[in-house]
mmCIF file of C-alpha atoms and ligand atoms in Angstrom:
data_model
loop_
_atom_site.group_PDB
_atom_site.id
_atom_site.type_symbol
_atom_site.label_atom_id
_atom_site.label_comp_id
_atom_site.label_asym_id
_atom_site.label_seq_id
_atom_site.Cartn_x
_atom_site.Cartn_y
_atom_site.Cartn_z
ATOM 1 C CA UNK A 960 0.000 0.000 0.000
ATOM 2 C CA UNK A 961 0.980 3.182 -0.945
ATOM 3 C CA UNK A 962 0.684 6.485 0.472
ATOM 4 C CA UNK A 963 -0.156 9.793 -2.075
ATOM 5 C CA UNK A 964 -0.920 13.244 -0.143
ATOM 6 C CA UNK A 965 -3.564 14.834 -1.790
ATOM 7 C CA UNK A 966 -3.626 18.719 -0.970
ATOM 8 C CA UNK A 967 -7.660 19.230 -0.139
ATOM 9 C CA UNK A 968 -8.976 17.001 2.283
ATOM 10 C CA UNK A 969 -11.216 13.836 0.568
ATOM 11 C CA UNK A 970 -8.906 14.542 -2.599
ATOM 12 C CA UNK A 971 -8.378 11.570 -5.038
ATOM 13 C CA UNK A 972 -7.029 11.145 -8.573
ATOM 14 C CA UNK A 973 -10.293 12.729 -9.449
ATOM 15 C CA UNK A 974 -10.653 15.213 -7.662
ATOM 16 C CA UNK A 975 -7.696 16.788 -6.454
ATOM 17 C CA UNK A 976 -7.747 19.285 -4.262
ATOM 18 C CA UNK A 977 -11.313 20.774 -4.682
ATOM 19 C CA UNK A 978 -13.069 19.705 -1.918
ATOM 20 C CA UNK A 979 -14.074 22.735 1.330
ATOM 21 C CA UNK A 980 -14.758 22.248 5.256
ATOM 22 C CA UNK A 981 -12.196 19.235 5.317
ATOM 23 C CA UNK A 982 -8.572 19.310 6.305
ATOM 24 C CA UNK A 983 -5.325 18.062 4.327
ATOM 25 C CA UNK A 984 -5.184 14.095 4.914
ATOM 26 C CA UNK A 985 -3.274 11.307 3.296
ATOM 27 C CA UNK A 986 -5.077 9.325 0.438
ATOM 28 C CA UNK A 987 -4.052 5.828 0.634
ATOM 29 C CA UNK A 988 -3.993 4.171 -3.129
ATOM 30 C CA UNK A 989 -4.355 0.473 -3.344
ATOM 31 C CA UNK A 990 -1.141 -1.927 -4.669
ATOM 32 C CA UNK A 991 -3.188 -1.568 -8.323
ATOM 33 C CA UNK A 992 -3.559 1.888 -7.907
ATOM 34 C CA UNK A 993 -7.318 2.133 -6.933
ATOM 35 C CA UNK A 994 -7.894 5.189 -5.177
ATOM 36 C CA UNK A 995 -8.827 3.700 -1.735
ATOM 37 C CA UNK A 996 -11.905 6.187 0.496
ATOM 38 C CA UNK A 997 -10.350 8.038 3.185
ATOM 39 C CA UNK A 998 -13.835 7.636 4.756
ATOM 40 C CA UNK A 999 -16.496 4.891 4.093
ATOM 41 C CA UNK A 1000 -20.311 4.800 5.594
ATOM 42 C CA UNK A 1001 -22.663 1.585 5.502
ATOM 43 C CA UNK A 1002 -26.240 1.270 5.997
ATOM 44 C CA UNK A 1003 -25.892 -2.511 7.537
ATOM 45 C CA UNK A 1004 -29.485 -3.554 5.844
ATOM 46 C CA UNK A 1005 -30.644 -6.960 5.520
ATOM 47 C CA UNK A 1006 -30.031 -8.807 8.411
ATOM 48 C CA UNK A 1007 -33.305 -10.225 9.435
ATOM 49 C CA UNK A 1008 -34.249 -11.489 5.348
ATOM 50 C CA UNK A 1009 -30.606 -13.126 5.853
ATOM 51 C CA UNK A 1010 -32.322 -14.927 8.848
ATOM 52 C CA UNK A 1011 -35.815 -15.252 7.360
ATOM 53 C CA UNK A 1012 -34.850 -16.718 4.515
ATOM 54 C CA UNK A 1013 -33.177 -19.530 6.652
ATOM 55 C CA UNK A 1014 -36.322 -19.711 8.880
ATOM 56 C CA UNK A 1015 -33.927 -18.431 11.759
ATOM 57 C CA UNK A 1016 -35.511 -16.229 14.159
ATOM 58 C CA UNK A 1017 -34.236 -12.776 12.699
ATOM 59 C CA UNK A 1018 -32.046 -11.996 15.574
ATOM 60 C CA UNK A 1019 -29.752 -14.959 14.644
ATOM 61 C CA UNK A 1020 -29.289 -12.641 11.710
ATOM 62 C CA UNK A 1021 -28.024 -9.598 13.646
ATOM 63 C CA UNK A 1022 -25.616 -11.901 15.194
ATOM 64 C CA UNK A 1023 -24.013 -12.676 12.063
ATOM 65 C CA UNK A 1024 -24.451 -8.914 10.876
ATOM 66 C CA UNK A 1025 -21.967 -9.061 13.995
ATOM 67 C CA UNK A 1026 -19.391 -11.472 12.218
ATOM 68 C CA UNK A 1027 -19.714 -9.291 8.889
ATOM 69 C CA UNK A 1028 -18.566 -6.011 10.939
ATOM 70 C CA UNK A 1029 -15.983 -7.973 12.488
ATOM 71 C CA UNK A 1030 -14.100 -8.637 8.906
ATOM 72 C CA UNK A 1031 -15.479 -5.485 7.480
ATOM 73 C CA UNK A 1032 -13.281 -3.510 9.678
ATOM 74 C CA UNK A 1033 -10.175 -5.798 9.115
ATOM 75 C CA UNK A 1034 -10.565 -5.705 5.701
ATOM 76 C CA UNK A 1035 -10.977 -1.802 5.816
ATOM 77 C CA UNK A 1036 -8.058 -1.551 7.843
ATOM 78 C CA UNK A 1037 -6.171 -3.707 5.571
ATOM 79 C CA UNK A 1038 -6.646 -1.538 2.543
ATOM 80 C CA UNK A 1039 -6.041 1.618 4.107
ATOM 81 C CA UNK A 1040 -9.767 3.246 4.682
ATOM 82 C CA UNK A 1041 -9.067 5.679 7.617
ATOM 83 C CA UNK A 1042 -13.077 6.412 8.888
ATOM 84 C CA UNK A 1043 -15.675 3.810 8.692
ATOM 85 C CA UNK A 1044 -18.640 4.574 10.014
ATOM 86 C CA UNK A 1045 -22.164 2.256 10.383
ATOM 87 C CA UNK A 1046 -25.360 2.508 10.711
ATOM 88 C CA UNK A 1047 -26.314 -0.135 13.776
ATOM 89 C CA UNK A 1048 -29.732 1.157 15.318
ATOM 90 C CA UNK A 1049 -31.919 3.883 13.924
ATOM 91 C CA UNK A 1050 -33.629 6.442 16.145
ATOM 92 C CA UNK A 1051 -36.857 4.538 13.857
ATOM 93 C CA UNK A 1052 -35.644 1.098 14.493
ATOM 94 C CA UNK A 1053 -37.313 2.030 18.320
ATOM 95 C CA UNK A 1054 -40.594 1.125 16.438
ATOM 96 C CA UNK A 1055 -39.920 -2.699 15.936
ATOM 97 C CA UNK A 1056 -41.355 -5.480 17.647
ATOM 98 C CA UNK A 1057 -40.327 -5.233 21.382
ATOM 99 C CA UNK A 1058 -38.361 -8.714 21.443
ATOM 100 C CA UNK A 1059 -36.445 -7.340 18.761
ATOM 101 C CA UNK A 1060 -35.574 -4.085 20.183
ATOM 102 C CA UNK A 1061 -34.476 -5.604 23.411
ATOM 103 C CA UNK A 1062 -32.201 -8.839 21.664
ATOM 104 C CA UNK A 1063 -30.358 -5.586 19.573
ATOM 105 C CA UNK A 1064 -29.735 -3.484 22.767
ATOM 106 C CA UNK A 1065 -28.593 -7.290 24.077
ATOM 107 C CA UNK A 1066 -26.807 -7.797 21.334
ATOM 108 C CA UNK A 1067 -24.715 -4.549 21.509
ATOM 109 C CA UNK A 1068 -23.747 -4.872 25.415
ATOM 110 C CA UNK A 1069 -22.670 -8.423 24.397
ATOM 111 C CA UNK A 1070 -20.840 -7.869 21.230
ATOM 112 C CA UNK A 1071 -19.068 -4.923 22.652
ATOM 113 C CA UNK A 1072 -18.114 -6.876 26.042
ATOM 114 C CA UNK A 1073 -16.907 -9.841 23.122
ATOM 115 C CA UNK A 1074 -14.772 -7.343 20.336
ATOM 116 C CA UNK A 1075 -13.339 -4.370 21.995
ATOM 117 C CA UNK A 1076 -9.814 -5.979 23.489
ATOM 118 C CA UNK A 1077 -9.167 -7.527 20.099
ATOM 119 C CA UNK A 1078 -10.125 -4.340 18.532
ATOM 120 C CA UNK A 1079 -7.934 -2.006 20.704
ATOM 121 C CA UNK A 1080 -5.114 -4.478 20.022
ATOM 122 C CA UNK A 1081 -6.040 -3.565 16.456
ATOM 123 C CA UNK A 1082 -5.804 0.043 16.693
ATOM 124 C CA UNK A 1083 -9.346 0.871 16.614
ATOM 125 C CA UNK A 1084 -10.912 4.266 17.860
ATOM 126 C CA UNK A 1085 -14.501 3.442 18.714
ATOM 127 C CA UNK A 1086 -17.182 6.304 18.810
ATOM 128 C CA UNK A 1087 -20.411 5.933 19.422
ATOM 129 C CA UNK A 1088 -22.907 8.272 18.114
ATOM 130 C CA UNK A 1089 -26.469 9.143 18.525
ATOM 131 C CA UNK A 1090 -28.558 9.582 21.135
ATOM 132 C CA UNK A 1091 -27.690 8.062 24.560
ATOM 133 C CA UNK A 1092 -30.786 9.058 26.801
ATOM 134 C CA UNK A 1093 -33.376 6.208 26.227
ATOM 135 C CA UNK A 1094 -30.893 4.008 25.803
ATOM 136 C CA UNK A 1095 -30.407 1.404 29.571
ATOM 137 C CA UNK A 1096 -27.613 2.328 32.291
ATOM 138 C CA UNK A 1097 -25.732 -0.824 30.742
ATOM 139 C CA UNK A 1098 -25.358 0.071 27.163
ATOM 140 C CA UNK A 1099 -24.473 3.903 28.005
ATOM 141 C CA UNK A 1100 -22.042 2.245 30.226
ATOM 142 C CA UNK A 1101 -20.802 -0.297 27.169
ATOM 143 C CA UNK A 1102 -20.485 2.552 25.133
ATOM 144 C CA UNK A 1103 -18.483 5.300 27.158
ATOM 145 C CA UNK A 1104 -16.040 2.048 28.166
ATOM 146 C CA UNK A 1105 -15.695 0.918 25.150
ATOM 147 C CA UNK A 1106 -14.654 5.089 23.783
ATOM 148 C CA UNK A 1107 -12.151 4.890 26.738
ATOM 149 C CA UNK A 1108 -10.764 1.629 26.110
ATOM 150 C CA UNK A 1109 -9.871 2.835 22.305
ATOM 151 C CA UNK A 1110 -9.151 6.647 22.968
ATOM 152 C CA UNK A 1111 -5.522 6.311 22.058
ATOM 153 C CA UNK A 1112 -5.816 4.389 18.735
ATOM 154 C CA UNK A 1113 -5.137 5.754 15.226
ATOM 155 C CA UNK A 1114 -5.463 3.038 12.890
ATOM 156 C CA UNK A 1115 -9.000 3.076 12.145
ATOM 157 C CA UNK A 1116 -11.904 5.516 13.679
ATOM 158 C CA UNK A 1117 -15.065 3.324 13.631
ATOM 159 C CA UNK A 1118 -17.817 5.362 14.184
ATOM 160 C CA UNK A 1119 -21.034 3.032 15.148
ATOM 161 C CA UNK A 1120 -24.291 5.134 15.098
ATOM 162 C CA UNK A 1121 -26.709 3.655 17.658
ATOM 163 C CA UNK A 1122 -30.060 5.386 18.465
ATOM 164 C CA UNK A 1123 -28.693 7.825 15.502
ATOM 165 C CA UNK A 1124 -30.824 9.726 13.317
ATOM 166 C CA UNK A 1125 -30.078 12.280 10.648
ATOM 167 C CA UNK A 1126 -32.801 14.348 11.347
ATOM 168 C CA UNK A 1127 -31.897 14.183 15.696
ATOM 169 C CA UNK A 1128 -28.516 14.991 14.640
ATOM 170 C CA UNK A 1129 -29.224 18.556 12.708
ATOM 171 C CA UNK A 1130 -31.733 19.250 15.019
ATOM 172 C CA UNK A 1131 -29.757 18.196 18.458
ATOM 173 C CA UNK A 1132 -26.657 20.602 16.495
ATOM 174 C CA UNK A 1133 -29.062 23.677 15.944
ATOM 175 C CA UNK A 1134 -30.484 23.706 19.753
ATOM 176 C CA UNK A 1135 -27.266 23.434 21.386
ATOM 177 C CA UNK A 1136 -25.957 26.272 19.100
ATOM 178 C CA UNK A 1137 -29.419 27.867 20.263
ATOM 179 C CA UNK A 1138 -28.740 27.430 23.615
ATOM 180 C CA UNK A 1139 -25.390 28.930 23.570
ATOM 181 C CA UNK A 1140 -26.634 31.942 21.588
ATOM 182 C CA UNK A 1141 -23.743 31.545 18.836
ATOM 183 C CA UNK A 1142 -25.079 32.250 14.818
ATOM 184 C CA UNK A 1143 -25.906 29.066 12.885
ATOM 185 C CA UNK A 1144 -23.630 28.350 10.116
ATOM 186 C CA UNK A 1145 -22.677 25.727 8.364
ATOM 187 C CA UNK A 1146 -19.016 25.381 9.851
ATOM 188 C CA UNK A 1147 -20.828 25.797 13.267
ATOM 189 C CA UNK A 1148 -23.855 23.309 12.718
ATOM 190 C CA UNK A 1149 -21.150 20.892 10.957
ATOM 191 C CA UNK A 1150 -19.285 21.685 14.120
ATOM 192 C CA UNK A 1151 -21.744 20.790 16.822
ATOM 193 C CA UNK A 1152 -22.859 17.464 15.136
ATOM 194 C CA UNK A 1153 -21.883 13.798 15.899
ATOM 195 C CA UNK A 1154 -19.652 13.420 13.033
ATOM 196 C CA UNK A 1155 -17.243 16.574 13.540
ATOM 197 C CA UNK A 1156 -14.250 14.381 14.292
ATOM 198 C CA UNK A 1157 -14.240 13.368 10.850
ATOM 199 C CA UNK A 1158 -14.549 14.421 7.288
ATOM 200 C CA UNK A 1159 -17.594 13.166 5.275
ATOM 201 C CA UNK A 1160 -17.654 9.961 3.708
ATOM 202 C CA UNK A 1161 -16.497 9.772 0.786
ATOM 203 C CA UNK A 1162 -18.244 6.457 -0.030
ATOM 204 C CA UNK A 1163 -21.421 5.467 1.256
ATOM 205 C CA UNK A 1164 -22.595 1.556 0.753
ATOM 206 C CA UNK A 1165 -26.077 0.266 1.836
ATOM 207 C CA UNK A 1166 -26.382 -3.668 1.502
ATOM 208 C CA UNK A 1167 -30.130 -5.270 1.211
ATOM 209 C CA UNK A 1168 -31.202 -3.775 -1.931
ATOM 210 C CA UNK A 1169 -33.189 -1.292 -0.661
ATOM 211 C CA UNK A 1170 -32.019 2.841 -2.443
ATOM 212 C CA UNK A 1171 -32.908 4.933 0.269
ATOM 213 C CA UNK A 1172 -31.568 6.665 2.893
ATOM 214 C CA UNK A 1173 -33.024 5.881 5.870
ATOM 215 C CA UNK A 1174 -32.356 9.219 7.891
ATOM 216 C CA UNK A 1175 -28.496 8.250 7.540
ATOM 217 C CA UNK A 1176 -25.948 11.225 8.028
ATOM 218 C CA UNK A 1177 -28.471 13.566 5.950
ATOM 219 C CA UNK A 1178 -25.951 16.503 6.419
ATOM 220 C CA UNK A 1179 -22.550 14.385 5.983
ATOM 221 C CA UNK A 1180 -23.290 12.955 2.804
ATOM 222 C CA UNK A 1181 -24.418 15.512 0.773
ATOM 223 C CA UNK A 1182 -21.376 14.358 -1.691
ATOM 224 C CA UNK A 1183 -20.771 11.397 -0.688
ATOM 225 C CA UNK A 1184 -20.839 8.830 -3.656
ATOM 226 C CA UNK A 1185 -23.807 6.549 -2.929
ATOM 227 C CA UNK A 1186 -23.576 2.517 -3.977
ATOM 228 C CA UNK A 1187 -26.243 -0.131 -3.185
ATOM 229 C CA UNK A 1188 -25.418 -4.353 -3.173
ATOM 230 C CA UNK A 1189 -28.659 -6.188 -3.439
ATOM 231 C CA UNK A 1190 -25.873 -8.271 -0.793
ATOM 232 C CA UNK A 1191 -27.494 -9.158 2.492
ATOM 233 C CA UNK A 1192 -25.205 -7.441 4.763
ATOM 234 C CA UNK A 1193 -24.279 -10.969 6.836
ATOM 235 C CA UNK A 1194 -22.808 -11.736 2.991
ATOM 236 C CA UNK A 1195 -21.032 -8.423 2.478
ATOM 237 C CA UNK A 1196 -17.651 -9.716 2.367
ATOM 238 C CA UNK A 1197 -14.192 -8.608 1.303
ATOM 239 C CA UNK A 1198 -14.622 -9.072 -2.183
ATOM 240 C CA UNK A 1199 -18.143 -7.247 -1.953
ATOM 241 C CA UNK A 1200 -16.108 -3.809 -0.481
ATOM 242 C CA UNK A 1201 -13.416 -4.171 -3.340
ATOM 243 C CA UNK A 1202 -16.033 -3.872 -5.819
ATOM 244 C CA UNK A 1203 -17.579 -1.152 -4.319
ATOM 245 C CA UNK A 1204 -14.219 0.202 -3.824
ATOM 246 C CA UNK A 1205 -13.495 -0.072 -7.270
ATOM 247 C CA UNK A 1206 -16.554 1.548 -8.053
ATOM 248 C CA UNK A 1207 -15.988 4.152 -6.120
ATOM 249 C CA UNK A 1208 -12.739 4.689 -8.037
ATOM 250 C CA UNK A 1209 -14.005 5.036 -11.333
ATOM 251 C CA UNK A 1210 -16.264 7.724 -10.345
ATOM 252 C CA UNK A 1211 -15.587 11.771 -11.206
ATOM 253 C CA UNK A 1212 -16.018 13.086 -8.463
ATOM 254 C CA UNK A 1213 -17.414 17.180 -9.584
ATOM 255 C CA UNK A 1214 -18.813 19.014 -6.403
ATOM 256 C CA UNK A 1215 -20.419 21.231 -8.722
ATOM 257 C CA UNK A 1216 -17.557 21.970 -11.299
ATOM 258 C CA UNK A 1217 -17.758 20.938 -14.877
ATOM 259 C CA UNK A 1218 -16.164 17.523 -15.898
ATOM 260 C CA UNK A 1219 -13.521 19.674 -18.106
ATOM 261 C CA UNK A 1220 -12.386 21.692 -14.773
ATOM 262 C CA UNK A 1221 -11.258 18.738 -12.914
ATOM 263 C CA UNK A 1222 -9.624 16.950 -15.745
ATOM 264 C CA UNK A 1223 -7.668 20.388 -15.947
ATOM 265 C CA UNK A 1224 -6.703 20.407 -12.097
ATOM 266 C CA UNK A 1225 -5.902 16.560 -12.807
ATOM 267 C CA UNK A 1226 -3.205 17.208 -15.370
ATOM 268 C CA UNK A 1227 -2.156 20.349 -13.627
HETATM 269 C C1 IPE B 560 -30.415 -4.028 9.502
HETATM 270 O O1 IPE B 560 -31.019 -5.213 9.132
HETATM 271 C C2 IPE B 560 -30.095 -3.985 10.968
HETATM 272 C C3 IPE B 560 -30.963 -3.084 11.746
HETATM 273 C C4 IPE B 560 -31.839 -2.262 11.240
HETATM 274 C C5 IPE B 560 -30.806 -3.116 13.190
HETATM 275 P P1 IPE B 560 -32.586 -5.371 9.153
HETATM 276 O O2 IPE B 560 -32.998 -5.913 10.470
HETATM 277 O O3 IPE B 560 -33.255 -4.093 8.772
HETATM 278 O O4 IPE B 560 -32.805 -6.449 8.027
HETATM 279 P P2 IPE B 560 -33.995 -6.522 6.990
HETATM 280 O O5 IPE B 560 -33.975 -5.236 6.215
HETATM 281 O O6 IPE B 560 -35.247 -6.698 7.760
HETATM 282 O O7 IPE B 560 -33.654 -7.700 6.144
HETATM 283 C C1 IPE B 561 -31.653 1.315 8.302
HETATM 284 O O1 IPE B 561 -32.242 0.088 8.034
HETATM 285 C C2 IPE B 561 -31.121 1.330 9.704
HETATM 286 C C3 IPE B 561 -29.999 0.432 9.985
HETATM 287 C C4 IPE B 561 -29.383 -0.317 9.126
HETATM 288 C C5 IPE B 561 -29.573 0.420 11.346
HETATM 289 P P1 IPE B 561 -33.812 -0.143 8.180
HETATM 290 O O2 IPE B 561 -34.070 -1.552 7.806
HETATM 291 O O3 IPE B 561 -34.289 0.298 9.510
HETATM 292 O O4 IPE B 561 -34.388 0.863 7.070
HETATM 293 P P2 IPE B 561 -35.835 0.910 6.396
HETATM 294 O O5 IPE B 561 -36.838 0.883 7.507
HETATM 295 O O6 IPE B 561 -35.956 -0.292 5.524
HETATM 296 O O7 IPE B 561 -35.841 2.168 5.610
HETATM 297 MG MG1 MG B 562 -33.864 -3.334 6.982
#
C-alpha cells in the first residue's frame, strides 16, 4: 500500500484538491492503484431477510451482521480506509417489535463486552454516536467504556451510530448552538454534530437492496458517492467492499464543477 498526499482534504485522482470544510489528509492508493476512500459509511441492511430466509428467528441474523462487521473492519483496515462509520440502530428502528428491540440493545452490550480488546489491540478508535438518553444504564455504560478503552488508537476511527438519526442529529446541532446563543452556520452546525471528528464519507454503501436513505448522516453525505449491493449485509464480504471500492474509483467526483475543470486540475 501506498501512500499519495492529496492537498484538499477527501482529494483523489479525481478530484484533487477541490473539496471545502475538510482538512489536508493522506489518500491511501491500493497496490493496483485504486484510489482507496479516506472515509467509508454503511447502511448494515438486511439482516433479518438473511435470517428469514433460513427460517432463523431474525435476531440470529443480527448476530451474524456481527461477524460481517468484524471482517469489514479488518478488511478496511487492511486496505487503508481511515473512517468507517455504520449505521447499527436507527432512532426509527425504536418502532420494531419489542423482542427485537431488546435482543439488539442485548446484542450490543454483548458484542461490545466480546470485540473491543481484540479491537484495541487492532488500533481501533470506537465512537459511538447518537442519542444516549433512552438508551439502559448498561449500554451507556458499554459505550463510554468501550470510547475509553480505544481513545488512544489511530489506525481506524469506527464510528457506530446507535439510536442515531439524521434528522436528531441537525436538530440536536441547531439547539445546542441555540442554547449557547452563537449564529448558525454551516461550519458551526457541521461543528456541533456527531460526526465533527471526521470528514464526510467519501463512499457510502447500503447492503439489502433497498435505495434509500433511511435518515443516515443527511448533512454528511451531501457528496458522498452513494452505492447499493442487493448483498445481504451478513454476505457483504471482502470481495463485496473491493467492488464497491473499485466503483468508487471510477467515479468523477465534480462538487459542482464541470467535468472539463477537474480533468484540468488533474493534469495540472
Ligand atoms: C439491519 O437489518 C439492521 C438493523 C436495522 C438493526 P434489518 O434488520 O433491517 O434487516 P432486513 O432489512 O429486515 O432484512
Ligand atoms: C436502516 O435500516 C437502519 C440500519 C441499518 C440500522 P432499516 O431496515 O431500519 O431501514 P428501512 O426501515 O428499511 O428504511
Ligand atoms: Mg432493513
Amino acid at each position: 500500500v501506498l501512500f499519495r498526499s492529496a492537498g484538499g482534504g477527501q482529494g483523489t485522482r479525481n478530484h484533487g484538491n477541490l473539496t471545502a470544510c475538510t482538512t489536508p489528509q493522506a489518500v491511501s492508493v491500493m497496490a493496483d492503484s485504486t484510489v482507496v476512500p479516506h472515509h467509508i459509511a454503511i447502511v448494515m441492511d438486511g439482516n433479518g431477510r438473511w435470517a428469514s430466509r433460513r427460517l432463523l428467528p431474525r435476531l440470529v441474523g443480527h448476530k451474524q451482521g456481527v461477524e460481517s462487521l468484524r471482517r469489514c473492519v479488518r478488511a478496511c483496515r487492511e486496505r487503508g480506509v481511515r473512517v468507517l462509520t455504520v449505521f447499527a440502530f436507527s432512532s426509527e428502528n425504536w418502532n420494531r417489535p419489542q423482542d427485537e428491540v431488546s435482543g439488539l440493545m442485548e446484542l450490543m452490550a454483548m458484542a461490545l463486552a466480546r470485540e473491543v480488546p481484540q479491537l484495541a489491540k487492532e488500533g481501533v478508535r470506537l465512537h459511538f454516536v447518537g442519542e444516549r438518553a433512552g438508551l439502559s444504564d448498561k449500554v451507556r455504560a458499554g459505550l463510554a467504556q468501550s470510547e475509553d478503552a480505544t481513545a488512544h488508537n489511530t489506525a481506524l476511527v469506527l464510528n457506530v451510530c446507535f439510536n442515531y438519526g439524521g434528522r436528531w442529529d441537525i436538530a440536536q446541532a441547531a439547539a445546542a448552538l441555540a442554547q449557547r446563543g452563537e449564529p448558525i452556520t454551516e461550519a458551526s452546525l457541521h461543528a456541533a454534530m456527531g460526526m465533527a471528528h471526521v470528514p464526510d464519507p467519501d463512499l457510502l454503501i447500503r447492503t439489502g437492496g433497498e435505495m434509500r436513505i433511511s435518515n443516515f448522516l443527511l448533512w454528511q453525505a451531501a457528496y458522498s458517492e452513494l452505492y447499493f449491493s442487493d448483498r445481504l449485509w451478513p454476505d457483504f464480504d471482502e470481495a463485496a467492499l473491493d467492488e464497491a471500492i473499485s466503483a468508487y474509483g471510477a467515479r468523477e467526483r465534480r462538487f459542482g464543477k464541470t467535468s472539463e475543470q477537474i480533468q484540468a486540475a488533474r493534469s495540472a
